[in-house]
């Protein structure tokens, strides 16, 4: 089947990996990238942004970090250079059309009625349909000229953290229009050159909404720029517990035993080592109540350490949910060095609240009687990744398949929508190391396109997706808003390996297989 034309949307990490592995199977890829360089979200970030994941987990399986990068958590510049080096190493640039924004995807094939009767993906179970083609409408961002490319398959690697900011809704007359100052999203702030961003916040009273990585990084920059108690970072909506220390947590497949009891399982043991939490995987048989108790005990131990180390109770920032639920929902983040020192010094003020509204002087925080007087408010409230995807599809039927109130896509193996033919998604799940996950998924997809294995029926795939969804809702509760592999990474890799005919056990020796954490190089 080699020789088919495959469109890849995005030249970030997932797009580059997809291109590399598709080439290895003899296909003809064309990558559309709206920017003028590779790197995705790493091309432009907040000045102080660093990698949150230890670099040993965030690396390509066949392309280790250069020895010149000594830091365990490289800077944005170092990460971007590493990604660009990977693209040059595998000679991928010649397949990329830069400054090319995909406007729409249109499927030219069987009718919606006919596709609704299919029992196999694409009607035949094959990745390349005998009747269908995709028309990809692409605009040159410099000339605004539009071209349509007709391809046999589409791989969407557009990412979840760009283009469509999540802007909260407010009651009438209590939104940004009531505020005399400036309101912006972190996406807009991150896109500014560093000099302009520094000038914007200089001497300003700034409030940052959100307590994930971007919110904390921006708060630190505002604190450094002003050096006075002018920054207020408060959490609204999905307030979450942050690991607040460097977290390196590798689970085996234990957390999916409720619905996959026939699979290998495992536990994670955590020990303290200086500023780090270290995890090891232990693969075991079917666990009983003792296993659940052990996980609960470890979670409470970690919670106690974090609460004590970062003085969360003192700052009124102890969450209402467990650390285990936090890990399961992929909401852990690494706090910038010295963040809580700034809080103690008073240059960052924390407020825990679920709601706020605007007034002329600034904002009214839920539970307080006096307005918080500010000049600038920055919304670090995330992105609407699914809405971004929906906007790309011209077919109302395909858009309706993603017409959900949450941010999840019902994807088999986090890659294939059972009802959308000749198309795959890469990078729309989360894990402790997204590069690691994207590479494994790209390898799986390349083997699928190459004919190594076939997908099960649509009914079986939808059942699998439903079981996943049920488990995630149970383990995360109200914090389930996206596919998270943090607690399932090894199990997920095991399933991909079995599909591809690979041996899931990747270590040399029983002791290493049982106790040593898995890393990208284990799958090289």
Coordinates of C-alpha atoms in Angstrom, one line a residue, residues 6 17 66 80 84-85 92 116 118 163 169 175 178 201 237-238 250 309 333 361 399 404 423 453 455 499 505:
X6 CA -0.7 11.5 3.4
X17 CA 7.2 12.0 14.5
X66 CA 23.1 16.3 23.3
X80 CA 13.3 24.1 20.5
X84 CA 14.9 21.3 15.2
X85 CA 18.0 19.1 15.4
X92 CA 12.3 16.1 7.4
X116 CA -23.6 5.3 9.2
X118 CA -20.6 0.6 8.3
X163 CA -5.3 29.0 18.6
X169 CA -18.3 33.4 30.5
X175 CA -17.5 40.7 32.2
X178 CA -17.0 46.5 32.9
X201 CA 3.7 44.3 32.9
X237 CA -12.9 27.0 38.0
X238 CA -10.9 23.8 38.1
X250 CA 6.1 6.2 36.4
X309 CA 7.2 21.4 52.2
X333 CA 2.6 20.9 37.2
X361 CA -11.6 49.1 39.4
X399 CA -18.4 17.9 13.6
X404 CA -19.4 17.5 23.3
X423 CA -7.9 10.0 9.4
X453 CA -2.5 -5.3 11.8
X455 CA -8.5 -2.6 13.7
X499 CA -1.2 -4.7 18.4
X505 CA 8.4 -6.6 28.1

